[in-house]
PDB file of C-alpha atoms and ligand atoms in Angstrom:
ATOM      1  CA  MET A 618     -54.719  -7.309 -19.010  1.00 45.00           C
ATOM      2  CA  ILE A 619     -53.011  -7.430 -22.421  1.00 48.00           C
ATOM      3  CA  ARG A 620     -52.049  -3.321 -22.002  1.00 48.00           C
ATOM      4  CA  LYS A 621     -50.755  -4.982 -18.313  1.00 49.00           C
ATOM      5  CA  LEU A 622     -48.714  -7.349 -19.336  1.00 47.00           C
ATOM      6  CA  ILE A 623     -47.099  -5.641 -22.522  1.00 47.00           C
ATOM      7  CA  ALA A 624     -46.080  -3.132 -20.177  1.00 47.00           C
ATOM      8  CA  CYS A 625     -44.668  -6.043 -18.317  1.00 45.00           C
ATOM      9  CA  PHE A 626     -42.567  -7.749 -21.323  1.00 46.00           C
ATOM     10  CA  THR A 627     -41.601  -3.731 -22.642  1.00 46.00           C
ATOM     11  CA  ALA A 628     -40.723  -3.969 -18.701  1.00 46.00           C
ATOM     12  CA  VAL A 629     -38.204  -6.626 -18.899  1.00 44.00           C
ATOM     13  CA  LEU A 630     -36.480  -6.094 -21.901  1.00 44.00           C
ATOM     14  CA  LEU A 631     -35.419  -2.858 -21.213  1.00 43.00           C
ATOM     15  CA  SER A 632     -33.807  -3.640 -17.906  1.00 42.00           C
ATOM     16  CA  CYS A 633     -32.235  -6.811 -19.816  1.00 41.00           C
ATOM     17  CA  LEU A 634     -30.454  -4.432 -22.069  1.00 41.00           C
ATOM     18  CA  SER A 635     -29.852  -1.544 -20.393  1.00 41.00           C
ATOM     19  CA  PHE A 636     -27.976  -4.283 -18.011  1.00 42.00           C
ATOM     20  CA  SER A 637     -25.207  -6.395 -19.952  1.00 42.00           C
ATOM     21  CA  PRO A 638     -22.744  -7.602 -17.895  1.00 45.00           C
ATOM     22  CA  ALA A 639     -19.794  -8.884 -20.334  1.00 48.00           C
ATOM     23  CA  GLN A 640     -19.946  -5.363 -20.901  1.00 53.00           C
ATOM     24  CA  ALA A 641     -19.473  -3.767 -17.178  1.00 70.00           C
ATOM     25  CA  GLU A 642     -16.871  -1.267 -15.627  1.00 79.00           C
ATOM     26  CA  PRO A 643     -15.266  -2.421 -13.458  1.00 85.00           C
ATOM     27  CA  ASP A 644     -15.966  -1.207  -9.756  1.00 91.00           C
ATOM     28  CA  TYR A 645     -13.550  -1.468  -6.983  1.00 93.00           C
ATOM     29  CA  ALA A 646     -16.828  -0.055  -5.336  1.00 92.00           C
ATOM     30  CA  LEU A 647     -14.480   0.774  -2.617  1.00 96.00           C
ATOM     31  CA  GLU A 648     -15.643   2.175   0.950  1.00 97.00           C
ATOM     32  CA  ALA A 649     -14.375   5.514   3.648  1.00 97.00           C
ATOM     33  CA  VAL A 650     -14.485   4.612   7.170  1.00 98.00           C
ATOM     34  CA  GLU A 651     -13.865   7.587   9.533  1.00 98.00           C
ATOM     35  CA  ILE A 652     -11.134   5.901  11.985  1.00 98.00           C
ATOM     36  CA  GLU A 653     -10.457   9.557  14.245  1.00 98.00           C
ATOM     37  CA  GLN A 654     -12.192  12.288  13.112  1.00 97.00           C
ATOM     38  CA  GLY A 655     -11.060  13.355  10.097  1.00 98.00           C
ATOM     39  CA  VAL A 656      -9.702  10.545   9.382  1.00 98.00           C
ATOM     40  CA  TRP A 657     -11.140   8.145   6.652  1.00 98.00           C
ATOM     41  CA  VAL A 658      -9.755   4.527   5.243  1.00 98.00           C
ATOM     42  CA  VAL A 659      -9.830   2.730   2.410  1.00 98.00           C
ATOM     43  CA  GLU A 660      -8.679  -0.981   3.132  1.00 96.00           C
ATOM     44  CA  GLY A 661      -8.126  -3.590   0.925  1.00 94.00           C
ATOM     45  CA  SER A 662      -7.790  -7.034   0.727  1.00 88.00           C
ATOM     46  CA  THR A 663      -4.143  -8.486   1.909  1.00 87.00           C
ATOM     47  CA  ALA A 664      -4.415 -10.994  -1.483  1.00 84.00           C
ATOM     48  CA  ASN A 665      -2.146 -10.548  -4.700  1.00 86.00           C
ATOM     49  CA  PHE A 666      -2.669  -8.469  -7.177  1.00 89.00           C
ATOM     50  CA  SER A 667      -5.347 -10.471  -9.698  1.00 88.00           C
ATOM     51  CA  ARG A 668      -7.946 -10.229 -12.159  1.00 88.00           C
ATOM     52  CA  GLU A 669     -10.390  -9.966  -9.835  1.00 88.00           C
ATOM     53  CA  ASN A 670      -9.105  -7.390  -6.733  1.00 89.00           C
ATOM     54  CA  GLY A 671      -8.118  -5.161 -10.111  1.00 89.00           C
ATOM     55  CA  GLY A 672      -5.100  -4.628  -7.267  1.00 90.00           C
ATOM     56  CA  ASN A 673      -6.486  -3.380  -4.435  1.00 93.00           C
ATOM     57  CA  ILE A 674      -4.638  -4.678  -2.380  1.00 91.00           C
ATOM     58  CA  VAL A 675      -3.762  -1.768  -0.520  1.00 96.00           C
ATOM     59  CA  ASN A 676      -4.763   0.385   2.027  1.00 98.00           C
ATOM     60  CA  THR A 677      -5.104   4.350   1.445  1.00 98.00           C
ATOM     61  CA  ALA A 678      -7.115   7.258   3.839  1.00 98.00           C
ATOM     62  CA  PHE A 679      -7.050  10.568   3.517  1.00 98.00           C
ATOM     63  CA  ILE A 680      -7.178  13.365   6.344  1.00 98.00           C
ATOM     64  CA  GLU A 681      -9.105  17.036   6.635  1.00 98.00           C
ATOM     65  CA  THR A 682      -7.409  19.582   7.840  1.00 98.00           C
ATOM     66  CA  GLY A 683      -9.813  22.005   7.995  1.00 97.00           C
ATOM     67  CA  GLU A 684      -7.905  23.677   4.656  1.00 97.00           C
ATOM     68  CA  GLY A 685      -8.166  21.075   2.360  1.00 98.00           C
ATOM     69  CA  VAL A 686      -7.653  17.419   2.166  1.00 98.00           C
ATOM     70  CA  VAL A 687      -4.222  15.443   2.629  1.00 98.00           C
ATOM     71  CA  VAL A 688      -5.087  11.842   0.630  1.00 98.00           C
ATOM     72  CA  ILE A 689      -2.642   9.958   0.688  1.00 98.00           C
ATOM     73  CA  ASP A 690      -1.474   7.366  -1.387  1.00 98.00           C
ATOM     74  CA  THR A 691      -3.900   6.303  -4.888  1.00 98.00           C
ATOM     75  CA  GLY A 692      -4.176   3.081  -5.202  1.00 97.00           C
ATOM     76  CA  PRO A 693      -2.968   0.840  -8.479  1.00 96.00           C
ATOM     77  CA  SER A 694      -4.309   2.363 -11.270  1.00 96.00           C
ATOM     78  CA  ARG A 695      -6.082   5.219 -13.075  1.00 97.00           C
ATOM     79  CA  ARG A 696      -9.899   4.331 -12.848  1.00 96.00           C
ATOM     80  CA  TYR A 697      -8.274   3.390  -8.597  1.00 97.00           C
ATOM     81  CA  GLY A 698      -7.502   6.486  -8.167  1.00 98.00           C
ATOM     82  CA  GLU A 699     -10.914   7.766  -9.812  1.00 97.00           C
ATOM     83  CA  ALA A 700     -12.508   6.258  -7.607  1.00 97.00           C
ATOM     84  CA  LEU A 701     -10.750   7.310  -4.412  1.00 98.00           C
ATOM     85  CA  ARG A 702     -10.664  10.849  -6.071  1.00 98.00           C
ATOM     86  CA  ARG A 703     -14.452  10.692  -6.581  1.00 98.00           C
ATOM     87  CA  LEU A 704     -15.570   8.847  -2.657  1.00 98.00           C
ATOM     88  CA  ILE A 705     -13.341  11.498  -1.538  1.00 98.00           C
ATOM     89  CA  GLU A 706     -15.363  14.528  -2.129  1.00 98.00           C
ATOM     90  CA  LYS A 707     -18.552  12.710  -2.296  1.00 97.00           C
ATOM     91  CA  THR A 708     -17.079  12.397   2.145  1.00 98.00           C
ATOM     92  CA  THR A 709     -16.334  15.473   2.938  1.00 97.00           C
ATOM     93  CA  ARG A 710     -16.177  19.376   1.679  1.00 95.00           C
ATOM     94  CA  GLU A 711     -13.322  20.147   1.378  1.00 98.00           C
ATOM     95  CA  ALA A 712     -11.871  20.124  -1.468  1.00 98.00           C
ATOM     96  CA  ILE A 713      -8.179  18.262  -1.574  1.00 98.00           C
ATOM     97  CA  THR A 714      -5.040  20.146  -1.360  1.00 98.00           C
ATOM     98  CA  HIS A 715      -2.127  17.716  -0.754  1.00 98.00           C
ATOM     99  CA  VAL A 716      -1.456  13.614  -2.387  1.00 98.00           C
ATOM    100  CA  LEU A 717       0.919  11.946   0.064  1.00 98.00           C
ATOM    101  CA  LEU A 718       2.651   9.390  -2.166  1.00 98.00           C
ATOM    102  CA  THR A 719       4.857   7.148   1.262  1.00 98.00           C
ATOM    103  CA  HIS A 720       7.022   5.213  -2.125  1.00 98.00           C
ATOM    104  CA  HIS A 721       7.191   4.206  -5.376  1.00 98.00           C
ATOM    105  CA  HIS A 722       5.479   0.739  -5.065  1.00 97.00           C
ATOM    106  CA  PRO A 723       3.048   0.956  -7.726  1.00 97.00           C
ATOM    107  CA  ASP A 724      -0.123  -0.524  -5.589  1.00 96.00           C
ATOM    108  CA  HIS A 725       0.240   3.187  -4.171  1.00 98.00           C
ATOM    109  CA  VAL A 726       0.951   6.065  -6.749  1.00 98.00           C
ATOM    110  CA  PHE A 727      -1.055   4.801 -10.289  1.00 97.00           C
ATOM    111  CA  GLY A 728      -3.177   6.607  -9.833  1.00 98.00           C
ATOM    112  CA  ASN A 729      -2.099   9.789  -9.139  1.00 98.00           C
ATOM    113  CA  GLN A 730      -3.469   9.854 -13.099  1.00 98.00           C
ATOM    114  CA  ALA A 731      -6.938  11.553 -11.305  1.00 98.00           C
ATOM    115  CA  PHE A 732      -4.545  14.165  -9.140  1.00 98.00           C
ATOM    116  CA  ASP A 733      -4.139  17.445 -10.101  1.00 98.00           C
ATOM    117  CA  PHE A 734      -0.661  17.440 -10.816  1.00 98.00           C
ATOM    118  CA  ASP A 735       0.387  20.533  -8.857  1.00 98.00           C
ATOM    119  CA  PHE A 736      -1.602  18.174  -5.511  1.00 98.00           C
ATOM    120  CA  LEU A 737       1.747  15.372  -5.717  1.00 98.00           C
ATOM    121  CA  TYR A 738       4.824  15.315  -3.361  1.00 98.00           C
ATOM    122  CA  MET A 739       6.354  12.459  -2.435  1.00 98.00           C
ATOM    123  CA  LEU A 740      10.253  12.583  -0.836  1.00 98.00           C
ATOM    124  CA  GLU A 741      13.207  12.995  -3.571  1.00 98.00           C
ATOM    125  CA  ALA A 742      14.963   9.007  -3.577  1.00 98.00           C
ATOM    126  CA  SER A 743      11.116   7.668  -4.157  1.00 98.00           C
ATOM    127  CA  GLN A 744      10.919  10.174  -7.020  1.00 98.00           C
ATOM    128  CA  GLU A 745      14.633   8.674  -8.377  1.00 98.00           C
ATOM    129  CA  LEU A 746      13.156   4.881  -7.085  1.00 98.00           C
ATOM    130  CA  LEU A 747       9.293   5.762  -9.661  1.00 98.00           C
ATOM    131  CA  ARG A 748      12.027   7.059 -12.577  1.00 98.00           C
ATOM    132  CA  ARG A 749      14.107   3.562 -12.401  1.00 98.00           C
ATOM    133  CA  ASP A 750      11.438   1.296 -11.693  1.00 97.00           C
ATOM    134  CA  GLY A 751       8.267   2.357 -12.972  1.00 96.00           C
ATOM    135  CA  GLU A 752       7.432   0.753 -15.927  1.00 96.00           C
ATOM    136  CA  ALA A 753       8.941  -2.448 -15.253  1.00 96.00           C
ATOM    137  CA  PHE A 754       6.141  -1.747 -12.520  1.00 95.00           C
ATOM    138  CA  ALA A 755       3.346  -1.010 -15.231  1.00 94.00           C
ATOM    139  CA  ASP A 756       4.136  -3.882 -17.197  1.00 94.00           C
ATOM    140  CA  ASN A 757       3.635  -6.264 -14.514  1.00 93.00           C
ATOM    141  CA  MET A 758       0.588  -4.977 -13.689  1.00 94.00           C
ATOM    142  CA  TYR A 759      -1.062  -4.946 -16.901  1.00 93.00           C
ATOM    143  CA  ARG A 760       0.131  -8.257 -16.750  1.00 93.00           C
ATOM    144  CA  LEU A 761      -0.755  -9.394 -13.810  1.00 93.00           C
ATOM    145  CA  VAL A 762      -4.745  -6.985 -13.217  1.00 91.00           C
ATOM    146  CA  GLY A 763      -5.728  -6.476 -17.523  1.00 90.00           C
ATOM    147  CA  ASP A 764      -7.838  -4.551 -17.947  1.00 91.00           C
ATOM    148  CA  TRP A 765      -8.312  -3.243 -14.997  1.00 93.00           C
ATOM    149  CA  MET A 766      -5.488  -0.662 -16.101  1.00 93.00           C
ATOM    150  CA  ARG A 767      -6.589   0.328 -19.437  1.00 94.00           C
ATOM    151  CA  GLY A 768      -5.300   4.129 -19.139  1.00 95.00           C
ATOM    152  CA  THR A 769      -3.103   4.101 -16.755  1.00 96.00           C
ATOM    153  CA  GLU A 770      -0.139   6.503 -17.169  1.00 96.00           C
ATOM    154  CA  ILE A 771       2.848   6.346 -15.162  1.00 96.00           C
ATOM    155  CA  VAL A 772       3.167  10.321 -13.420  1.00 98.00           C
ATOM    156  CA  ILE A 773       6.472  11.321 -11.626  1.00 98.00           C
ATOM    157  CA  PRO A 774       4.803  13.609  -9.527  1.00 98.00           C
ATOM    158  CA  GLU A 775       8.046  16.988  -8.654  1.00 98.00           C
ATOM    159  CA  LYS A 776       7.216  18.227  -5.652  1.00 98.00           C
ATOM    160  CA  LEU A 777       9.451  16.932  -3.217  1.00 98.00           C
ATOM    161  CA  LEU A 778       8.407  16.569   0.250  1.00 97.00           C
ATOM    162  CA  GLN A 779      10.754  16.211   3.552  1.00 96.00           C
ATOM    163  CA  PRO A 780      10.479  15.005   6.693  1.00 97.00           C
ATOM    164  CA  GLY A 781       9.742  16.854  10.369  1.00 98.00           C
ATOM    165  CA  GLU A 782       7.079  18.675  11.614  1.00 97.00           C
ATOM    166  CA  TRP A 783       3.872  20.271   9.075  1.00 97.00           C
ATOM    167  CA  LYS A 784       1.496  22.303   9.715  1.00 97.00           C
ATOM    168  CA  VAL A 785      -1.246  22.277   7.525  1.00 97.00           C
ATOM    169  CA  GLY A 786      -4.674  23.454   8.751  1.00 97.00           C
ATOM    170  CA  GLU A 787      -5.196  22.254  12.057  1.00 95.00           C
ATOM    171  CA  ARG A 788      -3.249  19.446  12.026  1.00 97.00           C
ATOM    172  CA  ARG A 789       0.374  18.617  12.944  1.00 98.00           C
ATOM    173  CA  LEU A 790       1.871  15.991  11.503  1.00 98.00           C
ATOM    174  CA  GLU A 791       5.123  14.559  11.411  1.00 98.00           C
ATOM    175  CA  LEU A 792       6.837  13.003   8.190  1.00 98.00           C
ATOM    176  CA  LEU A 793       9.035  10.397   8.950  1.00 98.00           C
ATOM    177  CA  GLU A 794      11.498   9.664   6.065  1.00 98.00           C
ATOM    178  CA  LEU A 795      12.421   5.614   6.395  1.00 98.00           C
ATOM    179  CA  SER A 796      13.777   2.635   4.260  1.00 98.00           C
ATOM    180  CA  GLY A 797      13.462  -0.473   5.213  1.00 98.00           C
ATOM    181  CA  HIS A 798      10.694  -1.446   2.386  1.00 98.00           C
ATOM    182  CA  THR A 799      12.171  -0.350  -0.579  1.00 98.00           C
ATOM    183  CA  GLY A 800      15.528   1.901   0.383  1.00 98.00           C
ATOM    184  CA  ALA A 801      12.772   5.019   0.696  1.00 98.00           C
ATOM    185  CA  ASP A 802       9.824   5.437   2.586  1.00 98.00           C
ATOM    186  CA  LEU A 803       7.466   8.053   4.259  1.00 98.00           C
ATOM    187  CA  ALA A 804       5.519   7.229   7.466  1.00 98.00           C
ATOM    188  CA  ILE A 805       3.262   9.570   8.772  1.00 98.00           C
ATOM    189  CA  PHE A 806       2.084  10.861  12.285  1.00 98.00           C
ATOM    190  CA  ASP A 807      -1.459  12.496  12.694  1.00 98.00           C
ATOM    191  CA  GLU A 808      -0.025  13.943  16.171  1.00 98.00           C
ATOM    192  CA  THR A 809      -4.055  15.997  16.607  1.00 97.00           C
ATOM    193  CA  SER A 810      -5.713  12.662  16.489  1.00 98.00           C
ATOM    194  CA  GLY A 811      -3.255   9.714  17.117  1.00 98.00           C
ATOM    195  CA  VAL A 812      -3.426   7.830  13.961  1.00 98.00           C
ATOM    196  CA  LEU A 813       0.049   7.142  12.728  1.00 98.00           C
ATOM    197  CA  PHE A 814      -0.403   5.729   8.661  1.00 98.00           C
ATOM    198  CA  ALA A 815       3.168   2.943   8.840  1.00 98.00           C
ATOM    199  CA  ALA A 816       3.169   2.724   5.138  1.00 98.00           C
ATOM    200  CA  ASP A 817       4.498  -0.504   4.178  1.00 98.00           C
ATOM    201  CA  LEU A 818       6.875  -0.691   7.129  1.00 98.00           C
ATOM    202  CA  VAL A 819       3.764  -2.567   8.548  1.00 98.00           C
ATOM    203  CA  PHE A 820       1.635  -4.943   7.000  1.00 97.00           C
ATOM    204  CA  HIS A 821      -1.262  -6.536   9.072  1.00 97.00           C
ATOM    205  CA  ASP A 822      -2.602 -10.256   8.961  1.00 97.00           C
ATOM    206  CA  ARG A 823      -0.378 -10.498   5.175  1.00 96.00           C
ATOM    207  CA  ALA A 824       3.636 -11.164   4.956  1.00 96.00           C
ATOM    208  CA  LEU A 825       5.758  -9.015   3.818  1.00 96.00           C
ATOM    209  CA  THR A 826       7.477  -8.558   0.432  1.00 94.00           C
ATOM    210  CA  THR A 827      11.383  -7.686   0.740  1.00 95.00           C
ATOM    211  CA  PRO A 828      12.245  -7.704  -2.429  1.00 92.00           C
ATOM    212  CA  GLN A 829      13.340  -3.357  -3.018  1.00 95.00           C
ATOM    213  CA  SER A 830      14.193  -3.673   0.899  1.00 96.00           C
ATOM    214  CA  PRO A 831      18.150  -3.022   1.461  1.00 95.00           C
ATOM    215  CA  GLY A 832      18.103  -5.016   4.861  1.00 94.00           C
ATOM    216  CA  LEU A 833      16.219  -6.248   7.155  1.00 96.00           C
ATOM    217  CA  GLU A 834      17.889  -3.891  10.093  1.00 96.00           C
ATOM    218  CA  VAL A 835      17.627  -1.574   7.198  1.00 97.00           C
ATOM    219  CA  TRP A 836      13.977  -2.356   8.349  1.00 98.00           C
ATOM    220  CA  LEU A 837      14.133  -3.119  11.426  1.00 98.00           C
ATOM    221  CA  ALA A 838      15.705   0.193  13.157  1.00 98.00           C
ATOM    222  CA  ASP A 839      12.677   1.842  10.883  1.00 98.00           C
ATOM    223  CA  LEU A 840      10.009   0.038  12.999  1.00 98.00           C
ATOM    224  CA  GLU A 841      11.987   1.226  16.139  1.00 98.00           C
ATOM    225  CA  ARG A 842      11.350   4.663  15.322  1.00 98.00           C
ATOM    226  CA  LEU A 843       7.462   4.590  14.775  1.00 98.00           C
ATOM    227  CA  GLU A 844       7.560   2.350  18.018  1.00 98.00           C
ATOM    228  CA  ALA A 845       8.775   5.414  20.216  1.00 98.00           C
ATOM    229  CA  LEU A 846       5.870   7.274  18.538  1.00 98.00           C
ATOM    230  CA  PRO A 847       3.021   7.868  20.955  1.00 98.00           C
ATOM    231  CA  TYR A 848       0.007   6.700  18.528  1.00 98.00           C
ATOM    232  CA  ARG A 849      -2.548   5.359  19.742  1.00 97.00           C
ATOM    233  CA  TRP A 850      -3.886   4.419  15.399  1.00 98.00           C
ATOM    234  CA  LEU A 851      -1.838   2.390  13.775  1.00 98.00           C
ATOM    235  CA  VAL A 852      -2.388   2.004  10.108  1.00 98.00           C
ATOM    236  CA  PRO A 853      -0.928  -1.382   8.033  1.00 98.00           C
ATOM    237  CA  GLY A 854       0.317  -0.058   4.174  1.00 98.00           C
ATOM    238  CA  HIS A 855      -1.519  -3.232   4.193  1.00 97.00           C
ATOM    239  CA  GLY A 856      -4.053  -5.498   5.890  1.00 96.00           C
ATOM    240  CA  ALA A 857      -6.107  -4.237   8.247  1.00 96.00           C
ATOM    241  CA  PRO A 858      -6.060  -0.883  10.894  1.00 97.00           C
ATOM    242  CA  GLY A 859      -6.364  -1.169  14.528  1.00 97.00           C
ATOM    243  CA  MET A 860      -5.686   0.798  17.821  1.00 96.00           C
ATOM    244  CA  GLY A 861      -1.958  -0.430  19.759  1.00 95.00           C
ATOM    245  CA  ASP A 862       0.549  -2.085  18.755  1.00 96.00           C
ATOM    246  CA  ALA A 863      -0.423  -5.529  17.117  1.00 97.00           C
ATOM    247  CA  ALA A 864       0.297  -4.944  13.473  1.00 98.00           C
ATOM    248  CA  LEU A 865       3.816  -3.234  14.201  1.00 98.00           C
ATOM    249  CA  GLN A 866       5.024  -6.533  16.900  1.00 98.00           C
ATOM    250  CA  GLN A 867       3.664  -8.998  14.461  1.00 98.00           C
ATOM    251  CA  THR A 868       6.224  -7.096  11.367  1.00 98.00           C
ATOM    252  CA  ARG A 869       8.609  -7.003  13.764  1.00 98.00           C
ATOM    253  CA  ASP A 870       7.977 -10.575  15.064  1.00 98.00           C
ATOM    254  CA  TYR A 871       7.790 -11.552  11.399  1.00 98.00           C
ATOM    255  CA  LEU A 872      11.329 -10.161  10.698  1.00 98.00           C
ATOM    256  CA  LEU A 873      13.345 -10.747  14.028  1.00 98.00           C
ATOM    257  CA  TRP A 874      12.181 -14.523  12.638  1.00 98.00           C
ATOM    258  CA  LEU A 875      12.769 -14.411   9.118  1.00 97.00           C
ATOM    259  CA  ASP A 876      16.467 -12.495   9.856  1.00 97.00           C
ATOM    260  CA  GLY A 877      17.931 -15.601  12.494  1.00 97.00           C
ATOM    261  CA  ALA A 878      15.482 -18.176   9.501  1.00 97.00           C
ATOM    262  CA  LEU A 879      18.349 -16.465   6.670  1.00 97.00           C
ATOM    263  CA  THR A 880      20.352 -15.884   8.495  1.00 96.00           C
ATOM    264  CA  ARG A 881      20.426 -20.261  10.167  1.00 97.00           C
ATOM    265  CA  ALA A 882      19.882 -21.539   6.317  1.00 98.00           C
ATOM    266  CA  ALA A 883      23.318 -19.562   5.483  1.00 97.00           C
ATOM    267  CA  SER A 884      25.154 -20.907   8.351  1.00 96.00           C
ATOM    268  CA  GLN A 885      23.697 -24.832   7.440  1.00 96.00           C
ATOM    269  CA  GLY A 886      24.403 -24.522   3.759  1.00 96.00           C
ATOM    270  CA  LEU A 887      21.100 -24.992   2.499  1.00 97.00           C
ATOM    271  CA  SER A 888      20.047 -23.872  -1.399  1.00 97.00           C
ATOM    272  CA  MET A 889      17.908 -20.829  -2.640  1.00 97.00           C
ATOM    273  CA  THR A 890      15.654 -23.928  -2.741  1.00 97.00           C
ATOM    274  CA  GLU A 891      16.802 -24.810   0.350  1.00 97.00           C
ATOM    275  CA  ALA A 892      16.035 -21.883   1.802  1.00 97.00           C
ATOM    276  CA  ALA A 893      12.648 -20.667   0.467  1.00 97.00           C
ATOM    277  CA  ALA A 894      11.263 -24.553   0.977  1.00 97.00           C
ATOM    278  CA  MET A 895      11.812 -23.788   5.093  1.00 97.00           C
ATOM    279  CA  GLU A 896       9.301 -24.512   7.397  1.00 97.00           C
ATOM    280  CA  ILE A 897       7.366 -21.491   9.353  1.00 98.00           C
ATOM    281  CA  PRO A 898       6.077 -20.905  12.644  1.00 98.00           C
ATOM    282  CA  PRO A 899       2.575 -21.260  12.854  1.00 98.00           C
ATOM    283  CA  ARG A 900       2.893 -18.441  14.905  1.00 98.00           C
ATOM    284  CA  PHE A 901       2.166 -16.754  11.246  1.00 98.00           C
ATOM    285  CA  ASP A 902      -0.079 -19.057  10.448  1.00 97.00           C
ATOM    286  CA  THR A 903      -2.839 -16.000   9.775  1.00 96.00           C
ATOM    287  CA  LEU A 904      -0.122 -14.086   7.351  1.00 96.00           C
ATOM    288  CA  GLU A 905      -1.590 -14.070   3.821  1.00 95.00           C
ATOM    289  CA  GLY A 906       1.184 -15.332   0.988  1.00 95.00           C
ATOM    290  CA  ARG A 907       4.225 -16.309   3.290  1.00 96.00           C
ATOM    291  CA  ARG A 908       5.390 -18.967   1.957  1.00 96.00           C
ATOM    292  CA  TYR A 909       4.514 -17.007  -2.432  1.00 95.00           C
ATOM    293  CA  GLU A 910       6.570 -14.664  -0.045  1.00 96.00           C
ATOM    294  CA  LEU A 911       9.159 -16.360   1.643  1.00 97.00           C
ATOM    295  CA  THR A 912      10.104 -17.393  -2.058  1.00 97.00           C
ATOM    296  CA  ARG A 913      10.155 -14.136  -3.818  1.00 95.00           C
ATOM    297  CA  THR A 914      12.629 -13.383  -0.208  1.00 96.00           C
ATOM    298  CA  VAL A 915      15.583 -15.834  -0.527  1.00 97.00           C
ATOM    299  CA  THR A 916      15.627 -14.921  -3.738  1.00 96.00           C
ATOM    300  CA  HIS A 917      16.040 -12.104  -3.540  1.00 94.00           C
ATOM    301  CA  LEU A 918      18.200 -11.307  -0.282  1.00 95.00           C
ATOM    302  CA  TYR A 919      19.583 -14.572   0.675  1.00 96.00           C
ATOM    303  CA  PRO A 920      22.213 -14.304  -1.429  1.00 96.00           C
ATOM    304  CA  ALA A 921      23.446 -11.458   1.257  1.00 95.00           C
ATOM    305  CA  TYR A 922      23.479 -14.018   3.676  1.00 96.00           C
ATOM    306  CA  GLU A 923      25.916 -16.125   2.154  1.00 96.00           C
ATOM    307  CA  LYS A 924      27.865 -12.764   1.114  1.00 95.00           C
ATOM    308  CA  ALA A 925      27.788 -12.781   5.697  1.00 93.00           C
ATOM    309  CA  VAL A 926      28.013 -16.716   6.339  1.00 90.00           C
ATOM    310  CA  LEU A 927      31.114 -16.539   3.688  1.00 88.00           C
ATOM    311  CA  ALA A 928      32.806 -13.295   5.206  1.00 88.00           C
ATOM    312  CA  LEU A 929      33.413 -15.493   8.224  1.00 83.00           C
ATOM    313  CA  LEU A 930      34.418 -17.682   7.741  1.00 81.00           C
ATOM    314  CA  GLU A 931      37.325 -16.124   6.182  1.00 79.00           C
TER     315      GLU A 931
HETATM  316 ZN1  LIG B 920       4.941  -1.431  -0.913  1.00 95.36          ZN
END
């Protein structure tokens, strides 16, 4: 009996010693969902960057080609990139051969360190933007998500992507060079599975981040190109993937409203503060972060709308 008690006490003590929540390493607990054969999506939350989510607000993905795995985006930190690489290695027996980065925003490229440098690819214009903005993005991310970023450094790919058809293994991919979200945005259509990776040109139940958009009309034109593709699945940059075009239509609806509302506000002479406070129609109630993003949109894009109104008057 006494021996049993001692054994029990020792077991409790050992389990206390081996488990110390205060020192636990933060864990993204990534999960891959296979939406079509050989096509996996790793879905992030629709929240803002925070110390709770470690910046995991983004969708990443990977595709088996029969001759290696193509990864799409690497996530917000070195830690995320490493977790993603382990998840891919656990999920498929093929080796990673290509990592395509859809654009230069930190939540899409700050996991680059976890992957072989020679496998990292992006558009030339995205590479230039990452060179320009990378340090500022990193400062911001360290401030917003803290310890999750430990050890994260900016890795700028050297391999450049050309838009167009790309046959890789058993897959035919179409790479589209677009620009509505940042000035340089890559969308990837997997013709073989019918899955469209729309990057941040499409958000789903999440308000759009527009600060680096060259103009909402450019973004709307990009959506037309995406809509013309015969896709069955759409994987947005943020928010739930889905079959059909619900996410694309929601994004277009919001962009059209935004463009019209900003034009009206400017022609009525509203100040920036007034424009940021305007009513958001109830049909957008499902868009997470809508007030926060509208304020950011107004800060960055409203001056151009004011200028356009002035030019009309002159
Ligand atoms: Zn983005």
